[in-house]
Amino acid sequence: MNKFGLLECTLRDGGYITGWKFKDDMIKDTISALTESGFDFVEVGYLNNKSDANNTTQFRKISDIADFLPSKRDKTTFLAMADVLQFLPEDLTPYDGRSIDGIRVVFYKHQIDEALRLGKAVSENGYKLFMQPMVTIDYNIDEYVALAEKIAELNPFAVSIVDSFGYMLKSDFRRYFRVLDNILPENVVIGFHSHNNMNLALINAQDILDYQSSRNIIIDSSLYGMGRGAGNLQTELIADYYNKTLGEKYNVNIVLDLISKYILPISQSKSWGYSPYFFITALYHCHPNYASYLLQEHNVSVSEFRKYIESVPKEMYTKCRKPYVIELYEKFKSGEQIE
Amino acid sequence: MNKFGLLECTLRDGGYITGWKFKDDMIKDTISALTESGFDFVEVGYLNNKSDANNTTQFRKISDIADFLPSKRDKTTFLAMADVLQFLPEDLTPYDGRSIDGIRVVFYKHQIDEALRLGKAVSENGYKLFMQPMVTIDYNIDEYVALAEKIAELNPFAVSIVDSFGYMLKSDFRRYFRVLDNILPENVVIGFHSHNNMNLALINAQDILDYQSSRNIIIDSSLYGMGRGAGNLQTELIADYYNKTLGEKYNVNIVLDLISKYILPISQSKSWGYSPYFFITALYHCHPNYASYLLQEHNVSVSEFRKYIESVPKEMYTKCRKPYVIELYEKFKSGEQIE
């Protein structure tokens, strides 16, 4: 990669839309086309030691991914994500050059210890290690400094700033970037992963491309923004903006052909993208699934939804399980009727 | 207004989605709520000397608008748009303080003479004059300087930079801003009107709020981005961003209530917002109606649409009538079959 690289994560983060069900042929074709388009990194799915099916981007073993990768790798680095609850240090097999090159370890703030253990094992097994602390803005600066110092000891390839809830402003990203830039060894790459709940993903990505730093940087995106809630940074937008401002590098026509063949057909029956409901979850710093789960079960107007979100206790903003979301709504409704 | 003011244009530019059919009660309620929210300017619709119906925001006479305006005007300025083909100098009646305060004269590059005539009459009749040259990027800098010099003679209240096709980058807006800032008297406001075909509207608006200039500035937006193609800058996003970065000024809860009551119900049957088709029209600098018109009649994949747009002759990029769009597609298809 040059100073800036793009990481395509449709098969992983877009997978939330289909429950990671994608046809094997589609998976192969997508990886191959993204490689041909020139993406620096392609994330092909999750590692999940419980997975046992075909036609999914949840892979049980690292070696299961090898057959999906193109024989000619060009300059692309292939990655899979490992959630600390779904893939353990003992599930790792040593790097042999035939499957993925790196593993992105993803974790919440209460899972730092498990993440550091898994991260250490990833490095020791010869893979490029990417550390992905979700809801980065949930860490205050002291906590983030402490986290960065611990991660630095693991010899990571990259550490990402993750705007899971889609409300981080340019100034927020810059603040967390400065911490990482000060603490991490200069060869460690800094990554950015963002969501569009407030339509901020491209804004932040454009700003990142203006950073005055010698640090190498990676930006995540997905085709047509396919992803949870309002979705991710759109690959076609950041690739086109990169080409226009930093020089032609990515083949946008291939990107559009993938959207045409695979992604737009999915969007006919499953929806993602900007909506007032996700704007509201971001406005209140809540998990977007408060909207997704509630709207699956109830017809709730935007005005009512805003009042409902106001009723969420602060300590539950990042914790979002469906039964809780529904139960809280029923409490909220009965409270309204009593008034 | 402070240095920065917001102009809400849902009833005018969102009107493209409904053919400007809005219930009279909705029109009144919306204007009143937007005023209460604190918007500096509210555009209530089009002036159109052919209009003869109720329940529309196409108004035949200036005086027809008076009944829709709140008795308490607070600090809000009320506007209507006049297209040079739909409202003529002789249709104007003198300002009497009971109806709108200003008129936005909108025109294409080949209509400059008519626009200057109408603009002069607007000023002479006592209204604040806003000049809106559509597809601003269609003017090269020499042409734009000449236009700005002619407009400056009319004593306008404001002149807008208009990104009709949604592909102007920050650097483009800054270039046109510098021309206006150099030429227009210092009391003239500069406005910005943008569309989301490449999801750039909020990016450009955020950048504009960073301009180092003593000039007063207006930014246009609509509720939930309601508008043609991928729609406009979303009012809720720019109002919230303004509040967060420049101090609380706009009531976002009222904005969300309007979206809840009037706009989201419309979006159930009519669609707007970011899509790969509008991304492609913007990529090729074409009018978004190439997508809207064609998709009304034909099921066209994203890949095929991109090839179709490649076949549009350059001189037709800004000219877009439905029969032409369809005829060109049929030619494109038969050409494909011959190959």
XYZ file of C-alpha atoms in Angstrom:
678
model
C 0.000 0.000 0.000
C 0.931 3.678 -0.353
C 0.526 5.966 2.621
C -3.236 5.396 2.372
C -4.835 2.018 1.806
C -8.454 0.926 1.483
C -9.850 -2.112 3.273
C -12.952 -3.664 1.740
C -15.118 -5.357 4.386
C -18.436 -6.153 2.629
C -18.174 -9.913 3.135
C -17.607 -9.385 6.843
C -19.510 -6.266 7.968
C -22.075 -6.437 5.155
C -22.692 -9.969 6.364
C -24.858 -8.656 9.207
C -27.510 -7.982 6.559
C -27.713 -11.612 5.342
C -26.659 -13.415 8.519
C -23.352 -13.972 6.644
C -25.144 -16.181 4.146
C -23.465 -15.663 0.792
C -23.128 -18.295 -1.948
C -19.649 -19.788 -2.188
C -19.422 -18.644 -5.819
C -20.334 -15.101 -4.856
C -17.697 -15.084 -2.118
C -14.973 -16.234 -4.505
C -16.041 -13.885 -7.269
C -16.229 -10.899 -4.915
C -12.799 -11.509 -3.400
C -11.291 -11.939 -6.840
C -12.942 -8.790 -8.245
C -11.969 -6.659 -5.233
C -8.388 -7.858 -5.667
C -8.509 -6.948 -9.342
C -9.989 -3.516 -8.439
C -6.839 -2.813 -6.472
C -8.043 -2.865 -2.864
C -5.109 -3.068 -0.502
C -6.935 -5.215 2.048
C -9.930 -7.515 1.634
C -11.683 -8.818 4.725
C -13.371 -12.068 3.760
C -15.493 -12.813 6.829
C -15.449 -13.931 10.458
C -13.543 -16.760 12.067
C -16.074 -18.613 14.198
C -15.280 -21.939 15.856
C -19.015 -22.818 15.957
C -19.624 -22.340 12.244
C -20.328 -25.540 10.331
C -22.005 -24.557 7.099
C -21.065 -23.819 3.505
C -22.218 -20.693 1.684
C -21.304 -18.416 4.570
C -18.513 -15.992 5.430
C -18.353 -17.373 8.973
C -15.364 -19.711 8.705
C -14.669 -22.415 11.267
C -10.957 -22.753 10.548
C -8.335 -20.516 8.993
C -7.567 -23.206 6.420
C -11.227 -23.180 5.259
C -10.605 -19.752 3.731
C -7.722 -20.805 1.462
C -9.933 -22.105 -1.351
C -11.748 -18.771 -1.626
C -8.619 -16.723 -2.265
C -7.355 -15.972 -5.768
C -4.241 -17.823 -6.911
C -2.706 -14.525 -8.029
C -2.684 -12.309 -4.941
C -1.161 -9.194 -6.489
C -0.716 -6.565 -3.801
C -3.815 -7.437 -1.791
C -3.647 -8.561 1.837
C -6.434 -10.929 2.920
C -7.963 -10.721 6.374
C -10.615 -12.289 8.563
C -12.110 -10.914 11.747
C -12.066 -12.781 15.057
C -14.477 -11.816 17.830
C -12.983 -12.745 21.198
C -16.137 -14.727 22.040
C -16.139 -16.723 18.796
C -12.512 -17.594 18.153
C -9.988 -18.511 20.825
C -6.184 -18.658 20.898
C -6.325 -22.470 20.711
C -8.386 -22.264 17.480
C -5.439 -20.642 15.668
C -3.242 -22.618 13.281
C 0.163 -21.296 12.198
C 0.493 -19.064 9.138
C 1.452 -21.093 6.063
C 0.903 -18.564 3.246
C -2.066 -20.389 1.705
C -4.929 -18.710 3.594
C -5.370 -15.245 5.105
C -2.451 -12.950 5.859
C -3.887 -11.233 8.898
C -6.550 -11.339 11.604
C -8.577 -8.441 12.975
C -9.307 -8.962 16.676
C -12.509 -7.170 17.642
C -13.616 -6.507 21.216
C -15.658 -4.350 23.564
C -14.138 -2.378 26.417
C -14.962 -5.103 28.960
C -13.111 -7.689 26.850
C -9.639 -6.092 26.741
C -7.898 -8.964 28.564
C -9.288 -11.626 26.222
C -8.430 -9.424 23.229
C -4.818 -9.000 24.345
C -4.483 -12.764 24.835
C -5.936 -13.524 21.397
C -3.878 -10.745 19.803
C -0.659 -12.128 21.270
C -1.481 -15.587 19.903
C -2.300 -14.129 16.451
C 1.139 -12.490 16.273
C 2.911 -15.580 17.596
C 1.242 -17.699 14.926
C 2.733 -15.504 12.229
C -0.285 -13.452 11.154
C -0.488 -9.704 10.763
C -2.373 -8.525 13.834
C -5.090 -5.844 13.573
C -6.614 -4.670 16.845
C -10.176 -3.310 16.601
C -11.500 -1.812 19.862
C -15.201 -1.232 19.116
C -17.010 1.966 20.187
C -13.664 3.735 20.507
C -15.387 6.872 21.787
C -16.428 4.868 24.867
C -12.785 5.102 26.090
C -11.746 8.330 27.778
C -8.297 9.521 26.811
C -6.542 7.992 29.860
C -8.183 4.634 29.198
C -7.269 4.863 25.536
C -3.634 5.665 26.315
C -3.482 2.620 28.593
C -5.051 0.433 25.898
C -2.685 1.714 23.208
C 0.333 1.016 25.424
C -0.776 -2.565 26.011
C -1.504 -3.121 22.307
C 1.897 -1.664 21.340
C 3.572 -4.544 23.189
C 1.913 -7.084 20.876
C 3.793 -5.984 17.751
C 0.553 -5.244 15.858
C 0.373 -4.475 12.160
C -2.514 -2.022 12.688
C -4.826 -0.526 15.289
C -8.199 0.924 14.268
C -10.360 3.748 15.521
C -13.895 2.358 15.345
C -16.982 4.584 15.152
C -19.445 1.774 15.835
C -22.424 4.071 16.482
C -21.728 6.606 13.737
C -21.587 9.862 15.653
C -17.874 10.663 15.824
C -17.004 14.054 14.370
C -13.778 14.936 12.570
C -12.456 16.417 15.818
C -13.171 13.127 17.670
C -11.263 11.038 15.133
C -8.356 13.486 15.250
C -8.216 13.246 19.061
C -7.960 9.449 19.114
C -5.546 9.491 16.170
C -3.169 11.783 18.077
C -3.056 9.323 20.992
C -2.248 6.366 18.748
C 0.210 8.395 16.675
C 2.114 9.344 19.848
C 2.187 5.880 21.405
C 2.439 3.281 18.628
C 5.803 2.470 16.976
C 6.055 4.335 13.682
C 5.666 1.220 11.532
C 2.216 0.451 12.983
C -0.649 1.391 10.673
C -3.703 3.280 11.993
C -7.090 2.211 10.666
C -10.518 3.834 10.531
C -13.856 2.063 10.582
C -17.021 4.120 10.435
C -20.801 3.971 10.094
C -23.270 6.315 8.464
C -25.907 6.906 11.139
C -25.297 10.645 10.800
C -23.926 10.401 7.255
C -20.480 11.224 8.619
C -18.460 8.319 7.223
C -17.280 9.988 4.013
C -16.713 13.298 5.799
C -14.373 11.663 8.267
C -12.663 9.631 5.548
C -12.020 12.771 3.477
C -10.629 14.499 6.540
C -8.341 11.543 7.317
C -6.850 11.778 3.823
C -5.802 15.340 4.775
C -3.942 14.311 7.959
C -0.420 15.700 8.132
C 1.320 12.616 9.491
C 3.929 10.205 8.173
C 1.875 7.318 9.548
C 0.403 4.762 7.131
C -3.391 4.767 7.237
C -6.157 2.318 6.295
C -9.813 3.203 5.715
C -12.559 0.535 5.834
C -15.544 0.531 3.493
C -18.218 -1.740 2.030
C -20.009 -1.963 -1.310
C -22.984 0.476 -1.423
C -22.308 0.846 2.327
C -23.843 -2.584 3.017
C -23.895 -2.995 6.790
C -25.844 -2.688 10.005
C -28.133 0.266 10.665
C -27.307 3.101 8.320
C -24.448 1.029 6.968
C -20.770 1.709 6.382
C -18.658 4.080 4.371
C -19.487 3.316 0.726
C -16.571 1.728 -1.143
C -17.529 3.389 -4.440
C -17.478 6.851 -2.836
C -14.122 6.597 -1.090
C -12.487 4.803 -4.044
C -13.700 7.504 -6.447
C -12.644 10.306 -4.088
C -9.208 8.699 -3.662
C -8.779 8.410 -7.437
C -9.801 12.040 -7.977
C -7.645 13.588 -5.278
C -4.614 11.296 -4.857
C -4.310 9.686 -8.283
C -6.075 6.848 -10.097
C -5.630 3.636 -8.109
C -8.926 1.717 -7.724
C -11.108 0.413 -10.543
C -14.533 1.876 -9.747
C -16.196 0.125 -12.706
C -15.428 -3.257 -11.155
C -16.864 -1.980 -7.863
C -20.062 -0.913 -9.633
C -20.313 -4.288 -11.375
C -20.132 -6.058 -7.986
C -22.853 -3.776 -6.617
C -24.940 -4.498 -9.694
C -24.514 -8.263 -9.598
C -24.645 -9.011 -5.873
C -25.445 -6.086 -3.611
C -28.361 -4.243 -5.187
C -30.345 -7.512 -5.495
C -29.880 -8.045 -1.731
C -31.022 -4.468 -1.059
C -34.391 -5.222 -2.710
C -35.400 -7.356 0.278
C -33.082 -6.124 3.071
C -32.556 -2.469 3.782
C -29.744 -0.360 5.152
C -28.738 3.259 4.779
C -29.430 6.631 6.347
C -32.764 7.041 8.144
C -34.136 9.330 10.861
C -34.266 6.370 13.272
C -30.513 5.763 13.066
C -29.932 9.516 13.213
C -31.747 9.429 16.556
C -29.759 6.495 17.964
C -26.572 8.368 17.042
C -27.930 11.633 18.480
C -28.385 9.885 21.835
C -25.119 7.885 21.503
C -27.018 4.584 21.495
C -26.468 1.314 19.678
C -28.297 1.387 16.297
C -29.931 -1.946 17.093
C -32.314 -0.071 19.406
C -33.910 1.005 16.119
C -33.380 -2.214 14.146
C -34.770 -4.528 16.826
C -37.703 -2.325 17.802
C -38.835 -1.692 14.212
C -38.799 -5.446 13.507
C -41.561 -5.850 16.093
C -43.424 -2.554 16.327
C -44.576 0.254 14.081
C -43.069 3.249 15.877
C -43.152 6.807 14.575
C -39.989 8.896 14.524
C -41.362 11.180 17.259
C -42.299 8.275 19.497
C -38.959 6.598 18.851
C -37.092 9.708 19.959
C -39.011 9.778 23.227
C -38.389 6.051 23.694
C -34.643 6.509 23.179
C -34.711 9.314 25.732
C -35.975 6.723 28.218
C -32.967 4.374 27.731
C -30.763 4.385 30.865
C -27.288 5.699 30.051
C -25.530 2.525 31.219
C -27.517 0.582 28.582
C -26.545 2.757 25.560
C -23.897 0.323 24.301
C -25.653 -2.826 25.506
C -28.422 -3.815 23.204
C -30.124 -7.179 23.262
C -33.442 -7.617 21.539
C -35.546 -8.815 24.507
C -34.349 -5.800 26.523
C -35.132 -3.384 23.676
C -38.681 -4.728 23.403
C -39.281 -4.916 27.155
C -38.086 -1.336 27.595
C -40.482 -0.228 24.847
C -43.404 -1.934 26.551
C -42.514 -0.219 29.822
C -42.204 3.085 27.968
C -45.644 2.610 26.377
C -47.380 1.740 29.640
C -45.713 4.738 31.303
C -47.065 6.958 28.556
C -50.593 5.648 29.010
C -50.566 6.241 32.771
C -49.700 9.920 32.379
C -29.193 35.682 11.184
C -25.700 35.301 12.624
C -22.784 34.897 10.248
C -24.291 31.534 9.240
C -27.981 31.001 8.524
C -29.953 27.930 7.479
C -32.560 28.005 4.733
C -35.203 25.284 4.867
C -36.494 24.407 1.374
C -38.564 21.217 1.837
C -41.811 22.754 0.600
C -40.072 23.940 -2.556
C -37.335 21.449 -3.472
C -38.930 18.499 -1.676
C -41.993 19.327 -3.775
C -40.453 17.548 -6.768
C -41.261 14.296 -4.954
C -45.018 14.996 -4.704
C -45.504 17.229 -7.734
C -45.762 20.032 -5.119
C -48.988 18.517 -3.824
C -49.103 19.164 -0.089
C -52.254 19.671 1.965
C -52.884 23.305 2.899
C -52.864 22.337 6.588
C -49.511 20.599 6.208
C -48.040 23.645 4.457
C -49.168 25.982 7.251
C -48.092 23.634 10.008
C -44.671 23.051 8.435
C -43.942 26.753 7.917
C -45.016 27.496 11.466
C -42.937 24.670 12.988
C -39.833 25.571 10.955
C -40.200 29.158 12.166
C -40.488 27.937 15.737
C -37.415 25.706 15.236
C -35.419 28.833 14.512
C -34.674 28.541 10.799
C -33.420 31.832 9.439
C -35.080 31.387 6.036
C -38.054 29.264 5.014
C -38.755 28.747 1.329
C -42.456 28.002 0.987
C -42.716 26.972 -2.662
C -42.656 28.155 -6.263
C -44.321 31.183 -7.800
C -46.000 29.912 -10.963
C -48.387 32.059 -12.994
C -50.074 28.920 -14.404
C -50.903 27.387 -11.042
C -54.595 27.328 -10.181
C -55.084 24.723 -7.482
C -55.253 24.542 -3.721
C -53.178 22.093 -1.680
C -49.995 22.883 -3.554
C -46.818 24.872 -2.985
C -46.992 26.251 -6.524
C -48.494 29.673 -5.890
C -50.048 31.768 -8.654
C -49.673 35.129 -6.945
C -47.436 36.491 -4.223
C -50.497 37.470 -2.207
C -51.733 33.847 -2.226
C -48.889 32.976 0.136
C -49.841 35.481 2.874
C -52.420 33.201 4.519
C -49.866 30.419 4.991
C -47.416 32.510 6.972
C -47.452 32.667 10.778
C -48.743 35.876 12.355
C -45.659 35.961 14.583
C -42.687 35.980 12.244
C -39.908 36.072 14.810
C -36.562 36.251 13.035
C -37.527 34.129 10.054
C -37.432 35.434 6.482
C -39.967 33.855 4.110
C -39.110 33.150 0.496
C -40.542 31.691 -2.682
C -38.681 30.590 -5.783
C -39.407 31.962 -9.255
C -38.249 30.040 -12.324
C -37.739 32.472 -15.213
C -40.079 30.386 -17.383
C -42.911 30.281 -14.821
C -43.026 33.762 -13.325
C -42.447 36.984 -15.245
C -41.623 40.557 -14.208
C -45.246 41.578 -14.910
C -46.524 38.908 -12.487
C -44.849 40.708 -9.569
C -46.849 42.820 -7.132
C -45.122 45.311 -4.810
C -43.911 44.221 -1.377
C -46.471 45.063 1.327
C -45.120 43.125 4.332
C -47.981 40.614 4.440
C -46.578 37.862 2.216
C -43.045 36.688 1.447
C -39.981 38.824 2.139
C -37.835 37.643 -0.731
C -37.766 35.814 -4.059
C -35.175 33.339 -5.311
C -34.717 33.662 -9.072
C -33.550 30.356 -10.542
C -32.127 29.921 -14.029
C -29.933 27.873 -16.345
C -26.886 29.306 -18.095
C -28.824 29.965 -21.297
C -31.405 32.027 -19.374
C -29.125 34.691 -17.870
C -30.797 37.619 -19.667
C -34.300 36.666 -18.513
C -32.960 36.089 -14.996
C -31.360 39.529 -14.831
C -34.607 41.141 -16.025
C -36.691 39.271 -13.459
C -34.097 39.941 -10.733
C -34.144 43.669 -11.435
C -37.956 43.699 -11.181
C -37.844 41.715 -7.909
C -35.538 44.329 -6.341
C -37.569 47.239 -7.723
C -40.730 45.773 -6.218
C -39.158 45.850 -2.763
C -38.326 42.171 -2.228
C -35.042 40.720 -1.095
C -33.480 39.278 -4.250
C -31.753 35.882 -4.223
C -30.047 34.822 -7.473
C -29.734 31.049 -8.022
C -27.694 30.084 -11.094
C -28.288 26.331 -11.393
C -25.456 23.902 -12.217
C -22.915 26.504 -11.124
C -20.045 24.207 -12.127
C -21.227 24.566 -15.734
C -19.763 28.125 -15.713
C -16.027 28.435 -16.256
C -14.373 31.032 -14.062
C -14.444 33.808 -16.693
C -18.140 33.218 -17.325
C -18.808 33.165 -13.588
C -16.953 36.446 -13.042
C -19.038 38.049 -15.793
C -22.239 36.685 -14.255
C -21.296 37.866 -10.765
C -20.541 41.370 -12.063
C -23.946 41.605 -13.737
C -25.749 40.286 -10.635
C -23.861 42.742 -8.400
C -25.561 45.615 -10.249
C -29.005 44.369 -9.167
C -28.469 45.032 -5.457
C -29.138 41.403 -4.508
C -29.575 40.168 -0.962
C -27.864 36.857 -1.773
C -26.268 34.829 -4.562
C -26.052 31.036 -4.314
C -23.594 28.429 -5.496
C -25.790 25.566 -6.707
C -24.541 21.976 -6.959
C -27.528 20.731 -8.958
C -25.942 17.406 -9.951
C -24.256 16.636 -6.625
C -20.645 16.163 -7.622
C -18.968 19.388 -6.494
C -16.061 18.787 -4.121
C -14.995 21.093 -1.291
C -12.329 22.561 -3.568
C -14.984 23.358 -6.228
C -17.218 25.206 -3.765
C -14.211 27.159 -2.470
C -13.248 28.195 -6.010
C -16.680 29.647 -6.823
C -16.931 31.192 -3.359
C -13.662 33.094 -3.908
C -15.039 34.626 -7.119
C -18.244 35.806 -5.452
C -16.393 36.971 -2.339
C -14.117 39.128 -4.503
C -16.816 40.635 -6.691
C -19.981 41.078 -4.611
C -20.426 44.068 -2.259
C -19.627 42.987 1.283
C -23.229 43.130 2.472
C -24.345 40.500 -0.066
C -24.864 37.043 1.415
C -23.467 33.927 -0.313
C -25.682 30.844 -0.332
C -25.047 27.145 -0.885
C -27.484 24.627 -2.339
C -26.391 21.022 -2.699
C -27.540 17.512 -3.550
C -26.477 14.131 -2.259
C -25.777 12.101 -5.409
C -22.280 11.416 -4.066
C -23.227 11.969 -0.420
C -21.230 15.192 -0.471
C -23.847 17.668 0.790
C -22.980 17.518 4.493
C -19.247 17.397 3.745
C -19.456 20.619 1.792
C -21.727 22.245 4.378
C -19.308 21.381 7.199
C -16.443 22.794 5.147
C -18.378 26.005 4.456
C -18.853 26.535 8.203
C -15.025 26.587 8.428
C -14.558 29.342 5.804
C -12.363 32.176 6.990
C -14.393 35.073 5.589
C -16.368 37.936 7.072
C -19.123 37.244 4.523
C -22.572 36.165 5.762
C -23.448 32.677 4.529
C -26.667 30.691 4.021
C -26.910 26.908 3.651
C -29.996 25.234 2.120
C -31.431 21.965 3.394
C -34.613 19.879 3.436
C -36.270 17.563 5.945
C -34.768 14.041 5.690
C -33.132 15.385 2.505
C -36.455 15.191 0.626
C -35.729 16.121 -2.967
C -34.929 14.929 -6.476
C -32.575 12.045 -7.109
C -30.470 11.385 -4.062
C -32.095 14.377 -2.403
C -30.747 17.428 -0.607
C -28.653 18.176 2.422
C -30.647 16.827 5.390
C -31.973 19.603 7.651
C -31.651 17.463 10.781
C -27.969 16.771 10.077
C -26.880 20.345 9.408
C -29.013 21.759 12.247
C -27.540 19.262 14.717
C -24.006 19.884 13.459
C -24.520 23.650 13.741
C -25.802 23.280 17.307
C -22.866 21.078 18.317
C -20.115 23.195 16.806
C -21.366 26.805 16.823
C -23.804 26.828 19.734
C -27.386 25.681 20.246
C -29.660 27.543 17.826
C -32.092 25.186 16.048
C -34.683 22.959 17.708
C -33.916 19.520 16.263
C -36.817 17.867 18.116
C -39.295 19.992 16.150
C -37.477 19.001 12.955
C -37.796 15.316 13.873
C -41.492 15.768 14.664
C -42.062 17.236 11.195
C -40.209 14.319 9.609
C -42.301 11.935 11.686
C -45.640 13.541 10.868
C -45.253 14.486 7.215
C -42.057 13.338 5.525
C -41.550 9.712 6.521
C -45.127 8.852 5.482
C -44.378 10.277 2.014
C -41.156 8.246 1.844
C -43.165 5.022 2.189
C -44.481 5.434 -1.350
C -41.949 7.776 -2.977
C -38.239 7.276 -2.679
C -35.199 9.507 -2.619
C -31.729 9.227 -1.160
C -28.321 7.873 -2.071
C -28.210 5.072 -4.642
C -25.610 3.683 -7.062
C -27.654 5.041 -9.998
C -27.362 8.648 -8.826
C -23.715 8.046 -7.939
C -23.221 7.137 -11.617
C -25.032 10.215 -12.982
C -22.801 12.354 -10.752
C -19.686 10.400 -11.764
C -20.409 11.283 -15.398
C -21.566 14.848 -14.569
C -25.078 14.130 -15.850
C -28.504 15.253 -14.739
C -29.893 12.788 -12.134
C -33.123 12.492 -14.113
C -31.284 10.228 -16.556
C -31.657 7.682 -13.740
C -35.084 8.748 -12.466
C -36.765 8.788 -15.896
C -35.145 5.606 -17.182
C -35.896 3.567 -14.058
C -39.563 4.625 -14.226
C -39.841 2.779 -17.537
C -37.171 0.082 -17.580
C -35.533 -2.375 -15.225
C -31.873 -1.525 -15.776
C -28.991 -3.013 -13.798
C -26.323 -0.758 -12.326
C -23.728 -2.132 -14.759
C -25.961 -1.584 -17.779
C -26.897 1.875 -16.550
C -23.243 2.874 -16.309
C -22.654 1.796 -19.911
C -25.808 3.656 -20.992
C -24.640 6.855 -19.283
C -21.295 6.492 -21.049
C -23.251 6.694 -24.311
C -24.836 10.095 -23.477
C -23.348 12.821 -25.729
C -21.539 15.434 -23.643
C -23.702 18.311 -24.900
C -26.760 16.505 -23.486
C -25.428 16.046 -19.911
C -27.417 18.971 -18.480
C -30.390 18.606 -20.836
C -32.658 15.862 -19.753
C -36.158 15.354 -21.060
C -37.883 12.047 -20.546
C -38.590 11.147 -24.211
C -34.930 11.760 -25.042
C -33.733 9.631 -22.103
C -35.914 6.712 -23.212
C -35.109 7.068 -26.906
C -31.379 7.129 -26.165
C -31.768 3.958 -24.091
C -33.547 2.185 -26.926
C -30.758 3.191 -29.311
C -28.198 2.017 -26.762
C -29.943 -1.360 -26.435
C -30.205 -1.945 -30.182
C -26.541 -0.957 -30.568
C -25.659 -3.524 -27.974
C -27.567 -6.247 -29.795
C -25.879 -5.488 -33.125
C -22.390 -5.900 -31.698
